[in-house]
């Protein structure tokens, strides 16, 4: 079996020190799959959970950009060598990754490899949550926690794109307040949760009505306050449980009935291949074009905010930064070896041009 390199976790689980670049079997394309030669891949909070809990079993990582390397049986719509971005169930921290063909998109011209690697996990999660699950409507007021996180940067801009009126977001510092306010089409209200009570702020700003949608990753510690902040027929979408898994002892079920609330949990990675393909196809129709300007010299409606790019040899430092909640936007890793190969292939194609 041919070998390739990937980021692995020593003994299957552990702290960031346990991350290393090792050898794995090079993936081969099964029916309906494409093998992509990875140029850049995104870091997501879930990678940290998987590293700590030992759930991976192989290389970490959900999202990537790169070039099509091999097509499995029954695959159409892509050719070898095309630049793509994609989503997989595991294994993107690698030189080669396998993904279902429905989870790939052609890389829009004008996006860098790094930008392209920042789209699939965060933006599909936010798109699925706001549009498919919570049915966002023009004029909705929305609260998005963890405002500077990769998913929230996407959710904030998508909420505005789909016509939200007020978009509140919570963050832990003044720096992050400035960051979320600086986004084009970003939050209308940024609340530092260390110095302000988001329940009171939102009640005041919505004249007591509350918001119609809350996107939450905090879980236990925010459950009661989220319920208090929702208006009639509101939707609470729980995508993560950063503060704990338990049902808070101070929460009451009463408002769920009287305010007719909807509480949703969702996990993108556990959705079926068919569901993910349909989601990717709808995202392509409704959102993808907004990452690039619609006229020369223009500015795109949606901003990909890259906080930092690391070479993949520094994957430990990248995990440490996210674990310490330092990032404002997305962390991306690139393989310098692959970048070097791309550079060499560019030079060789230039040298074949008749000048
Ligand atoms: N269910 C799904 O399908 C799905 C898919 C993708 C991601 N997710 C989840 O979405 C969340 C965001 O992911 P990401 O990759 O964008 O993460 P990220 O960039 O690491 O951001 C997470 C942010 O949450 C805030 N935070 C962390 N612990 C907190 C706590 N105990 N209380 C309050 N705030 C806390 C921090 O911001 P502050 O410094 O401002 O507090 C942190 O920067 C994660 O929980 C992830 O697991 C779920």
mmCIF file of C-alpha atoms and ligand atoms in Angstrom:
data_model
loop_
_atom_site.group_PDB
_atom_site.id
_atom_site.type_symbol
_atom_site.label_atom_id
_atom_site.label_comp_id
_atom_site.label_asym_id
_atom_site.label_seq_id
_atom_site.Cartn_x
_atom_site.Cartn_y
_atom_site.Cartn_z
ATOM 1 C CA UNK A 1 0.000 0.000 0.000
ATOM 2 C CA UNK A 2 1.375 3.449 -0.951
ATOM 3 C CA UNK A 3 2.014 5.736 2.001
ATOM 4 C CA UNK A 4 1.381 9.441 2.535
ATOM 5 C CA UNK A 5 1.774 11.910 5.392
ATOM 6 C CA UNK A 6 -0.911 13.147 7.781
ATOM 7 C CA UNK A 7 -1.260 14.805 11.183
ATOM 8 C CA UNK A 8 -1.911 12.071 13.742
ATOM 9 C CA UNK A 9 -2.398 11.892 17.508
ATOM 10 C CA UNK A 10 0.153 9.823 19.447
ATOM 11 C CA UNK A 11 -1.617 6.918 21.217
ATOM 12 C CA UNK A 12 -4.908 7.987 19.595
ATOM 13 C CA UNK A 13 -5.807 10.789 22.000
ATOM 14 C CA UNK A 14 -4.112 13.452 24.068
ATOM 15 C CA UNK A 15 -2.981 17.060 24.549
ATOM 16 C CA UNK A 16 -1.659 19.182 21.679
ATOM 17 C CA UNK A 17 1.857 17.807 22.383
ATOM 18 C CA UNK A 18 0.604 14.461 21.068
ATOM 19 C CA UNK A 19 0.096 15.842 17.533
ATOM 20 C CA UNK A 20 2.698 14.740 15.005
ATOM 21 C CA UNK A 21 3.134 14.286 11.255
ATOM 22 C CA UNK A 22 3.302 10.580 10.524
ATOM 23 C CA UNK A 23 2.684 8.089 7.721
ATOM 24 C CA UNK A 24 -0.686 6.596 6.807
ATOM 25 C CA UNK A 25 -1.972 4.525 3.897
ATOM 26 C CA UNK A 26 -2.617 6.778 0.926
ATOM 27 C CA UNK A 27 -6.407 6.836 0.395
ATOM 28 C CA UNK A 28 -7.831 5.417 -2.824
ATOM 29 C CA UNK A 29 -11.162 6.540 -4.280
ATOM 30 C CA UNK A 30 -14.178 4.330 -3.537
ATOM 31 C CA UNK A 31 -17.314 4.552 -5.648
ATOM 32 C CA UNK A 32 -18.694 8.115 -5.531
ATOM 33 C CA UNK A 33 -15.525 9.505 -3.938
ATOM 34 C CA UNK A 34 -12.772 11.851 -5.062
ATOM 35 C CA UNK A 35 -9.199 11.926 -3.759
ATOM 36 C CA UNK A 36 -7.911 15.468 -3.347
ATOM 37 C CA UNK A 37 -4.263 16.490 -2.984
ATOM 38 C CA UNK A 38 -4.534 18.899 -0.084
ATOM 39 C CA UNK A 39 -3.009 22.384 -0.206
ATOM 40 C CA UNK A 40 -4.630 23.921 2.898
ATOM 41 C CA UNK A 41 -7.008 22.744 5.608
ATOM 42 C CA UNK A 42 -9.107 24.466 8.261
ATOM 43 C CA UNK A 43 -8.847 24.074 12.017
ATOM 44 C CA UNK A 44 -12.171 23.629 13.801
ATOM 45 C CA UNK A 45 -13.064 23.419 17.475
ATOM 46 C CA UNK A 46 -14.302 19.889 16.892
ATOM 47 C CA UNK A 47 -10.735 18.840 15.947
ATOM 48 C CA UNK A 48 -9.712 19.681 19.503
ATOM 49 C CA UNK A 49 -12.584 17.618 20.947
ATOM 50 C CA UNK A 50 -11.686 14.701 18.661
ATOM 51 C CA UNK A 51 -7.970 14.953 19.567
ATOM 52 C CA UNK A 52 -8.838 14.930 23.283
ATOM 53 C CA UNK A 53 -11.482 12.204 23.153
ATOM 54 C CA UNK A 54 -9.739 9.873 20.727
ATOM 55 C CA UNK A 55 -12.595 9.748 18.231
ATOM 56 C CA UNK A 56 -10.466 10.132 15.095
ATOM 57 C CA UNK A 57 -8.954 6.721 14.427
ATOM 58 C CA UNK A 58 -7.114 8.374 11.489
ATOM 59 C CA UNK A 59 -6.012 11.892 10.551
ATOM 60 C CA UNK A 60 -8.038 14.771 12.005
ATOM 61 C CA UNK A 61 -9.839 17.396 9.952
ATOM 62 C CA UNK A 62 -13.064 18.151 8.130
ATOM 63 C CA UNK A 63 -12.353 20.789 5.471
ATOM 64 C CA UNK A 64 -9.717 21.419 2.845
ATOM 65 C CA UNK A 65 -8.743 23.006 -0.454
ATOM 66 C CA UNK A 66 -6.584 21.300 -3.059
ATOM 67 C CA UNK A 67 -6.506 19.688 -6.495
ATOM 68 C CA UNK A 68 -8.427 16.669 -7.762
ATOM 69 C CA UNK A 69 -6.044 13.695 -7.779
ATOM 70 C CA UNK A 70 -8.217 10.626 -8.430
ATOM 71 C CA UNK A 71 -11.857 9.978 -9.352
ATOM 72 C CA UNK A 72 -13.799 6.988 -8.024
ATOM 73 C CA UNK A 73 -16.271 4.952 -10.055
ATOM 74 C CA UNK A 74 -19.474 6.798 -10.910
ATOM 75 C CA UNK A 75 -18.005 10.254 -10.310
ATOM 76 C CA UNK A 76 -18.816 12.965 -12.839
ATOM 77 C CA UNK A 77 -18.553 16.753 -12.892
ATOM 78 C CA UNK A 78 -14.861 16.956 -11.881
ATOM 79 C CA UNK A 79 -11.574 16.433 -13.728
ATOM 80 C CA UNK A 80 -8.090 15.541 -12.507
ATOM 81 C CA UNK A 81 -6.116 18.669 -11.581
ATOM 82 C CA UNK A 82 -9.098 20.952 -10.934
ATOM 83 C CA UNK A 83 -8.905 23.246 -7.912
ATOM 84 C CA UNK A 84 -11.592 22.402 -5.348
ATOM 85 C CA UNK A 85 -12.701 22.904 -1.774
ATOM 86 C CA UNK A 86 -14.417 20.217 0.198
ATOM 87 C CA UNK A 87 -15.796 18.641 3.340
ATOM 88 C CA UNK A 88 -15.055 15.168 4.655
ATOM 89 C CA UNK A 89 -15.966 13.140 7.725
ATOM 90 C CA UNK A 90 -12.302 12.897 8.894
ATOM 91 C CA UNK A 91 -8.809 13.040 7.425
ATOM 92 C CA UNK A 92 -8.267 16.548 5.993
ATOM 93 C CA UNK A 93 -5.036 17.150 7.983
ATOM 94 C CA UNK A 94 -3.153 15.210 5.331
ATOM 95 C CA UNK A 95 -1.445 15.289 1.957
ATOM 96 C CA UNK A 96 -4.353 13.368 0.372
ATOM 97 C CA UNK A 97 -7.954 13.175 1.518
ATOM 98 C CA UNK A 98 -11.010 11.235 0.317
ATOM 99 C CA UNK A 99 -14.384 12.976 0.132
ATOM 100 C CA UNK A 100 -17.799 12.171 -1.356
ATOM 101 C CA UNK A 101 -18.146 13.937 -4.714
ATOM 102 C CA UNK A 102 -21.254 15.784 -3.467
ATOM 103 C CA UNK A 103 -19.118 17.498 -0.814
ATOM 104 C CA UNK A 104 -16.829 19.205 -3.338
ATOM 105 C CA UNK A 105 -17.105 22.594 -4.986
ATOM 106 C CA UNK A 106 -14.894 24.098 -7.665
ATOM 107 C CA UNK A 107 -12.690 26.750 -6.078
ATOM 108 C CA UNK A 108 -14.001 30.160 -7.147
ATOM 109 C CA UNK A 109 -11.372 32.055 -9.139
ATOM 110 C CA UNK A 110 -10.207 34.932 -7.025
ATOM 111 C CA UNK A 111 -10.143 32.961 -3.758
ATOM 112 C CA UNK A 112 -6.761 31.834 -2.449
ATOM 113 C CA UNK A 113 -6.175 28.236 -1.305
ATOM 114 C CA UNK A 114 -6.254 29.516 2.273
ATOM 115 C CA UNK A 115 -9.578 31.312 1.823
ATOM 116 C CA UNK A 116 -11.073 28.302 0.042
ATOM 117 C CA UNK A 117 -10.103 26.048 2.963
ATOM 118 C CA UNK A 118 -12.023 28.333 5.360
ATOM 119 C CA UNK A 119 -15.481 27.854 3.880
ATOM 120 C CA UNK A 120 -16.989 24.393 4.131
ATOM 121 C CA UNK A 121 -17.299 23.541 7.839
ATOM 122 C CA UNK A 122 -18.110 26.988 9.251
ATOM 123 C CA UNK A 123 -20.297 28.380 6.489
ATOM 124 C CA UNK A 124 -22.265 25.186 5.836
ATOM 125 C CA UNK A 125 -22.910 24.841 9.577
ATOM 126 C CA UNK A 126 -24.132 28.422 9.806
ATOM 127 C CA UNK A 127 -26.148 28.188 6.572
ATOM 128 C CA UNK A 128 -27.797 24.932 7.603
ATOM 129 C CA UNK A 129 -28.613 26.320 11.045
ATOM 130 C CA UNK A 130 -30.067 29.675 10.074
ATOM 131 C CA UNK A 131 -31.722 28.850 6.762
ATOM 132 C CA UNK A 132 -32.748 25.168 6.889
ATOM 133 C CA UNK A 133 -33.309 24.618 10.609
ATOM 134 C CA UNK A 134 -34.374 28.011 12.001
ATOM 135 C CA UNK A 135 -36.011 29.305 8.805
ATOM 136 C CA UNK A 136 -34.585 32.820 9.128
ATOM 137 C CA UNK A 137 -36.934 35.491 7.777
ATOM 138 C CA UNK A 138 -36.415 39.082 6.639
ATOM 139 C CA UNK A 139 -36.627 41.311 9.700
ATOM 140 C CA UNK A 140 -35.679 38.558 12.212
ATOM 141 C CA UNK A 141 -33.618 39.616 15.217
ATOM 142 C CA UNK A 142 -30.839 37.116 15.882
ATOM 143 C CA UNK A 143 -28.344 36.419 18.703
ATOM 144 C CA UNK A 144 -25.103 34.621 17.866
ATOM 145 C CA UNK A 145 -22.807 33.620 20.724
ATOM 146 C CA UNK A 146 -19.004 33.247 20.421
ATOM 147 C CA UNK A 147 -19.084 36.146 17.932
ATOM 148 C CA UNK A 148 -15.420 35.959 16.851
ATOM 149 C CA UNK A 149 -15.460 32.193 16.261
ATOM 150 C CA UNK A 150 -15.198 30.772 12.759
ATOM 151 C CA UNK A 151 -18.835 29.617 12.730
ATOM 152 C CA UNK A 152 -20.132 32.898 14.172
ATOM 153 C CA UNK A 153 -18.268 35.093 11.681
ATOM 154 C CA UNK A 154 -20.132 33.105 9.020
ATOM 155 C CA UNK A 155 -23.479 33.079 10.871
ATOM 156 C CA UNK A 156 -23.404 36.822 11.508
ATOM 157 C CA UNK A 157 -22.847 37.680 7.854
ATOM 158 C CA UNK A 158 -25.364 35.090 6.638
ATOM 159 C CA UNK A 159 -28.004 36.408 9.041
ATOM 160 C CA UNK A 160 -27.560 39.879 7.506
ATOM 161 C CA UNK A 161 -27.514 38.433 3.958
ATOM 162 C CA UNK A 162 -30.864 36.717 4.615
ATOM 163 C CA UNK A 163 -32.367 39.971 5.844
ATOM 164 C CA UNK A 164 -31.994 39.903 9.634
ATOM 165 C CA UNK A 165 -32.712 43.240 11.185
ATOM 166 C CA UNK A 166 -30.718 43.250 14.439
ATOM 167 C CA UNK A 167 -27.806 40.819 14.844
ATOM 168 C CA UNK A 168 -26.479 40.609 18.416
ATOM 169 C CA UNK A 169 -23.288 38.784 19.179
ATOM 170 C CA UNK A 170 -21.451 38.014 22.437
ATOM 171 C CA UNK A 171 -17.675 38.040 22.897
ATOM 172 C CA UNK A 172 -15.187 37.962 25.783
ATOM 173 C CA UNK A 173 -13.130 41.136 25.194
ATOM 174 C CA UNK A 174 -13.105 44.655 23.776
ATOM 175 C CA UNK A 175 -10.676 43.489 21.066
ATOM 176 C CA UNK A 176 -13.254 40.948 19.927
ATOM 177 C CA UNK A 177 -16.004 43.616 20.115
ATOM 178 C CA UNK A 178 -13.958 45.733 17.679
ATOM 179 C CA UNK A 179 -13.322 42.684 15.477
ATOM 180 C CA UNK A 180 -16.987 41.705 15.102
ATOM 181 C CA UNK A 181 -17.982 45.330 14.506
ATOM 182 C CA UNK A 182 -15.335 45.631 11.784
ATOM 183 C CA UNK A 183 -16.901 42.856 9.669
ATOM 184 C CA UNK A 184 -18.601 44.108 6.534
ATOM 185 C CA UNK A 185 -22.263 43.097 6.921
ATOM 186 C CA UNK A 186 -21.459 42.073 10.490
ATOM 187 C CA UNK A 187 -23.151 42.335 13.880
ATOM 188 C CA UNK A 188 -25.303 45.367 14.558
ATOM 189 C CA UNK A 189 -24.697 44.935 18.315
ATOM 190 C CA UNK A 190 -21.598 43.408 19.962
ATOM 191 C CA UNK A 191 -21.858 42.589 23.673
ATOM 192 C CA UNK A 192 -18.843 41.919 25.887
ATOM 193 C CA UNK A 193 -20.306 39.190 28.118
ATOM 194 C CA UNK A 194 -17.679 39.787 30.795
ATOM 195 C CA UNK A 195 -18.873 43.353 31.388
ATOM 196 C CA UNK A 196 -22.505 43.300 30.223
ATOM 197 C CA UNK A 197 -25.545 41.081 30.747
ATOM 198 C CA UNK A 198 -26.679 40.004 27.276
ATOM 199 C CA UNK A 199 -30.213 39.221 28.487
ATOM 200 C CA UNK A 200 -30.746 42.779 29.747
ATOM 201 C CA UNK A 201 -29.051 44.395 26.733
ATOM 202 C CA UNK A 202 -31.173 42.469 24.258
ATOM 203 C CA UNK A 203 -34.409 43.030 26.167
ATOM 204 C CA UNK A 204 -33.722 46.760 26.055
ATOM 205 C CA UNK A 205 -32.735 46.839 22.386
ATOM 206 C CA UNK A 206 -35.760 44.768 21.291
ATOM 207 C CA UNK A 207 -38.194 46.642 23.580
ATOM 208 C CA UNK A 208 -38.879 43.461 25.542
ATOM 209 C CA UNK A 209 -39.738 41.292 22.498
ATOM 210 C CA UNK A 210 -36.549 39.184 22.536
ATOM 211 C CA UNK A 211 -34.910 37.612 19.490
ATOM 212 C CA UNK A 212 -36.345 35.066 17.068
ATOM 213 C CA UNK A 213 -33.176 32.953 16.657
ATOM 214 C CA UNK A 214 -30.219 32.154 18.934
ATOM 215 C CA UNK A 215 -27.155 30.272 17.652
ATOM 216 C CA UNK A 216 -25.406 28.775 20.683
ATOM 217 C CA UNK A 217 -22.324 26.656 21.384
ATOM 218 C CA UNK A 218 -22.057 27.338 25.087
ATOM 219 C CA UNK A 219 -24.810 24.973 26.254
ATOM 220 C CA UNK A 220 -25.368 24.454 29.957
ATOM 221 C CA UNK A 221 -24.288 27.865 31.330
ATOM 222 C CA UNK A 222 -26.369 29.817 28.792
ATOM 223 C CA UNK A 223 -29.483 27.629 28.558
ATOM 224 C CA UNK A 224 -31.652 29.558 31.022
ATOM 225 C CA UNK A 225 -30.483 32.962 29.760
ATOM 226 C CA UNK A 226 -31.031 31.895 26.148
ATOM 227 C CA UNK A 227 -34.613 30.842 26.935
ATOM 228 C CA UNK A 228 -35.148 34.186 28.708
ATOM 229 C CA UNK A 229 -33.833 36.047 25.629
ATOM 230 C CA UNK A 230 -36.017 34.290 23.042
ATOM 231 C CA UNK A 231 -39.234 35.894 21.821
ATOM 232 C CA UNK A 232 -42.533 34.142 21.005
ATOM 233 C CA UNK A 233 -42.074 31.189 18.581
ATOM 234 C CA UNK A 234 -38.293 31.646 18.832
ATOM 235 C CA UNK A 235 -35.644 29.094 17.868
ATOM 236 C CA UNK A 236 -32.688 28.071 20.036
ATOM 237 C CA UNK A 237 -30.110 26.199 17.939
ATOM 238 C CA UNK A 238 -27.522 24.359 20.053
ATOM 239 C CA UNK A 239 -24.425 23.440 18.023
ATOM 240 C CA UNK A 240 -21.875 22.984 20.800
ATOM 241 C CA UNK A 241 -21.624 22.505 24.566
ATOM 242 C CA UNK A 242 -18.472 24.425 25.488
ATOM 243 C CA UNK A 243 -19.576 25.061 29.091
ATOM 244 C CA UNK A 244 -20.955 21.587 29.837
ATOM 245 C CA UNK A 245 -23.482 18.923 28.887
ATOM 246 C CA UNK A 246 -25.882 18.932 31.842
ATOM 247 C CA UNK A 247 -29.426 20.332 31.980
ATOM 248 C CA UNK A 248 -29.126 23.412 34.212
ATOM 249 C CA UNK A 249 -30.895 23.023 37.539
ATOM 250 C CA UNK A 250 -32.109 26.666 37.465
ATOM 251 C CA UNK A 251 -33.911 26.308 34.097
ATOM 252 C CA UNK A 252 -37.675 25.897 33.759
ATOM 253 C CA UNK A 253 -39.574 24.171 30.956
ATOM 254 C CA UNK A 254 -42.523 26.524 31.396
ATOM 255 C CA UNK A 255 -41.404 29.199 28.874
ATOM 256 C CA UNK A 256 -40.930 26.496 26.240
ATOM 257 C CA UNK A 257 -44.673 25.962 26.366
ATOM 258 C CA UNK A 258 -45.928 29.500 26.879
ATOM 259 C CA UNK A 259 -43.540 31.171 24.431
ATOM 260 C CA UNK A 260 -43.984 28.209 21.992
ATOM 261 C CA UNK A 261 -40.211 27.833 21.708
ATOM 262 C CA UNK A 262 -38.287 25.508 19.398
ATOM 263 C CA UNK A 263 -35.072 23.970 20.731
ATOM 264 C CA UNK A 264 -32.879 22.300 18.102
ATOM 265 C CA UNK A 265 -29.639 20.377 18.347
ATOM 266 C CA UNK A 266 -27.620 19.728 15.222
ATOM 267 C CA UNK A 267 -24.355 18.183 14.089
ATOM 268 C CA UNK A 268 -23.205 18.592 10.489
ATOM 269 C CA UNK A 269 -20.699 15.733 10.585
ATOM 270 C CA UNK A 270 -23.323 13.118 11.518
ATOM 271 C CA UNK A 271 -25.609 14.005 8.574
ATOM 272 C CA UNK A 272 -25.893 11.481 5.740
ATOM 273 C CA UNK A 273 -23.862 11.774 2.535
ATOM 274 C CA UNK A 274 -27.098 12.575 0.647
ATOM 275 C CA UNK A 275 -28.105 15.321 3.110
ATOM 276 C CA UNK A 276 -24.641 16.912 2.955
ATOM 277 C CA UNK A 277 -24.636 16.814 -0.859
ATOM 278 C CA UNK A 278 -28.032 18.545 -1.009
ATOM 279 C CA UNK A 279 -26.814 21.146 1.511
ATOM 280 C CA UNK A 280 -23.631 21.802 -0.494
ATOM 281 C CA UNK A 281 -25.677 22.142 -3.723
ATOM 282 C CA UNK A 282 -28.045 24.673 -2.138
ATOM 283 C CA UNK A 283 -25.125 26.588 -0.583
ATOM 284 C CA UNK A 284 -23.531 26.755 -4.044
ATOM 285 C CA UNK A 285 -26.733 28.192 -5.535
ATOM 286 C CA UNK A 286 -27.431 30.743 -2.811
ATOM 287 C CA UNK A 287 -24.123 31.746 -1.206
ATOM 288 C CA UNK A 288 -20.899 30.771 -3.013
ATOM 289 C CA UNK A 289 -20.879 33.661 -5.509
ATOM 290 C CA UNK A 290 -20.971 36.204 -2.668
ATOM 291 C CA UNK A 291 -17.360 35.408 -1.660
ATOM 292 C CA UNK A 292 -16.091 37.117 -4.810
ATOM 293 C CA UNK A 293 -16.925 40.593 -6.171
ATOM 294 C CA UNK A 294 -19.754 40.675 -8.696
ATOM 295 C CA UNK A 295 -17.952 43.322 -10.747
ATOM 296 C CA UNK A 296 -14.255 44.009 -11.411
ATOM 297 C CA UNK A 297 -12.766 46.086 -8.621
ATOM 298 C CA UNK A 298 -15.830 45.534 -6.419
ATOM 299 C CA UNK A 299 -15.888 44.061 -2.921
ATOM 300 C CA UNK A 300 -17.520 40.712 -2.123
ATOM 301 C CA UNK A 301 -20.648 40.747 0.056
ATOM 302 C CA UNK A 302 -19.220 38.043 2.338
ATOM 303 C CA UNK A 303 -15.820 38.247 4.023
ATOM 304 C CA UNK A 304 -13.600 35.269 4.822
ATOM 305 C CA UNK A 305 -11.759 36.359 7.950
ATOM 306 C CA UNK A 306 -8.489 34.455 8.295
ATOM 307 C CA UNK A 307 -6.917 35.063 11.715
ATOM 308 C CA UNK A 308 -3.686 33.180 11.110
ATOM 309 C CA UNK A 309 -2.100 30.699 8.691
ATOM 310 C CA UNK A 310 0.324 28.114 10.112
ATOM 311 C CA UNK A 311 2.541 25.632 8.283
ATOM 312 C CA UNK A 312 1.257 22.191 9.232
ATOM 313 C CA UNK A 313 4.477 21.492 11.149
ATOM 314 C CA UNK A 314 3.087 24.031 13.668
ATOM 315 C CA UNK A 315 -0.203 22.227 14.172
ATOM 316 C CA UNK A 316 0.394 22.102 17.955
ATOM 317 C CA UNK A 317 0.708 25.912 18.127
ATOM 318 C CA UNK A 318 -2.459 26.266 16.052
ATOM 319 C CA UNK A 319 -4.421 23.955 18.403
ATOM 320 C CA UNK A 320 -3.059 25.812 21.445
ATOM 321 C CA UNK A 321 -4.176 29.176 20.036
ATOM 322 C CA UNK A 322 -7.723 27.949 19.426
ATOM 323 C CA UNK A 323 -7.926 26.188 22.775
ATOM 324 C CA UNK A 324 -6.957 29.484 24.455
ATOM 325 C CA UNK A 325 -9.787 31.258 22.522
ATOM 326 C CA UNK A 326 -7.266 33.586 20.856
ATOM 327 C CA UNK A 327 -8.524 33.422 17.278
ATOM 328 C CA UNK A 328 -10.716 36.098 15.752
ATOM 329 C CA UNK A 329 -11.962 34.293 12.671
ATOM 330 C CA UNK A 330 -10.391 31.285 11.063
ATOM 331 C CA UNK A 331 -7.151 29.348 11.623
ATOM 332 C CA UNK A 332 -5.790 27.626 8.495
ATOM 333 C CA UNK A 333 -2.871 25.225 8.091
ATOM 334 C CA UNK A 334 -0.881 24.638 4.931
ATOM 335 C CA UNK A 335 1.634 22.020 3.990
ATOM 336 C CA UNK A 336 4.780 23.892 2.912
ATOM 337 C CA UNK A 337 5.893 20.859 0.932
ATOM 338 C CA UNK A 338 2.705 20.951 -1.123
ATOM 339 C CA UNK A 339 2.968 24.738 -1.542
ATOM 340 C CA UNK A 340 6.536 24.210 -2.777
ATOM 341 C CA UNK A 341 5.373 21.591 -5.283
ATOM 342 C CA UNK A 342 2.653 24.010 -6.529
ATOM 343 C CA UNK A 343 5.284 26.745 -6.894
ATOM 344 C CA UNK A 344 7.548 24.426 -8.874
ATOM 345 C CA UNK A 345 4.691 23.390 -11.151
ATOM 346 C CA UNK A 346 3.812 27.094 -11.738
ATOM 347 C CA UNK A 347 7.442 27.858 -12.629
ATOM 348 C CA UNK A 348 7.634 24.896 -15.005
ATOM 349 C CA UNK A 349 4.359 25.912 -16.725
ATOM 350 C CA UNK A 350 5.669 29.504 -17.065
ATOM 351 C CA UNK A 351 8.890 28.272 -18.584
ATOM 352 C CA UNK A 352 6.878 26.432 -21.237
ATOM 353 C CA UNK A 353 5.070 29.652 -22.256
ATOM 354 C CA UNK A 354 6.393 31.123 -25.513
ATOM 355 C CA UNK A 355 7.404 34.671 -24.454
HETATM 356 N N1 LIG B 1 -22.887 21.084 15.515
HETATM 357 C C1 LIG B 1 -22.220 21.332 14.405
HETATM 358 O O1 LIG B 1 -22.586 20.889 13.318
HETATM 359 C C2 LIG B 1 -20.993 22.187 14.487
HETATM 360 C C3 LIG B 1 -20.197 22.409 13.358
HETATM 361 C C4 LIG B 1 -19.092 23.266 13.479
HETATM 362 C C5 LIG B 1 -18.798 23.833 14.712
HETATM 363 N N2 LIG B 1 -19.588 23.544 15.786
HETATM 364 C C6 LIG B 1 -19.319 24.133 17.099
HETATM 365 O O2 LIG B 1 -19.381 25.539 16.950
HETATM 366 C C7 LIG B 1 -18.543 26.143 17.922
HETATM 367 C C8 LIG B 1 -17.640 27.131 17.236
HETATM 368 O O3 LIG B 1 -16.709 26.425 16.438
HETATM 369 P P1 LIG B 1 -15.426 27.164 15.827
HETATM 370 O O4 LIG B 1 -14.589 26.144 15.186
HETATM 371 O O5 LIG B 1 -15.912 28.318 15.044
HETATM 372 O O6 LIG B 1 -14.758 27.636 17.216
HETATM 373 P P2 LIG B 1 -13.720 28.732 17.656
HETATM 374 O O7 LIG B 1 -13.280 29.574 16.495
HETATM 375 O O8 LIG B 1 -12.744 28.027 18.508
HETATM 376 O O9 LIG B 1 -14.575 29.681 18.644
HETATM 377 C C9 LIG B 1 -15.190 29.278 19.816
HETATM 378 C C10 LIG B 1 -15.354 30.538 20.718
HETATM 379 O O10 LIG B 1 -16.303 30.236 21.731
HETATM 380 C C11 LIG B 1 -16.023 31.034 22.879
HETATM 381 N N3 LIG B 1 -16.037 30.176 24.091
HETATM 382 C C12 LIG B 1 -15.286 29.097 24.335
HETATM 383 N N4 LIG B 1 -15.600 28.562 25.530
HETATM 384 C C13 LIG B 1 -16.567 29.339 26.046
HETATM 385 C C14 LIG B 1 -17.329 29.305 27.254
HETATM 386 N N5 LIG B 1 -17.162 28.342 28.179
HETATM 387 N N6 LIG B 1 -18.242 30.267 27.458
HETATM 388 C C15 LIG B 1 -18.439 31.253 26.548
HETATM 389 N N7 LIG B 1 -17.753 31.325 25.362
HETATM 390 C C16 LIG B 1 -16.840 30.378 25.133
HETATM 391 C C17 LIG B 1 -14.643 31.672 22.682
HETATM 392 O O11 LIG B 1 -14.840 33.044 22.333
HETATM 393 P P3 LIG B 1 -14.817 34.201 23.476
HETATM 394 O O12 LIG B 1 -13.352 34.460 23.743
HETATM 395 O O13 LIG B 1 -15.510 35.332 22.825
HETATM 396 O O14 LIG B 1 -15.535 33.622 24.654
HETATM 397 C C18 LIG B 1 -14.089 30.901 21.475
HETATM 398 O O15 LIG B 1 -13.196 31.680 20.719
HETATM 399 C C19 LIG B 1 -17.790 25.001 18.627
HETATM 400 O O16 LIG B 1 -18.447 24.689 19.822
HETATM 401 C C20 LIG B 1 -17.926 23.867 17.639
HETATM 402 O O17 LIG B 1 -17.816 22.605 18.257
HETATM 403 C C21 LIG B 1 -20.662 22.744 15.691
#
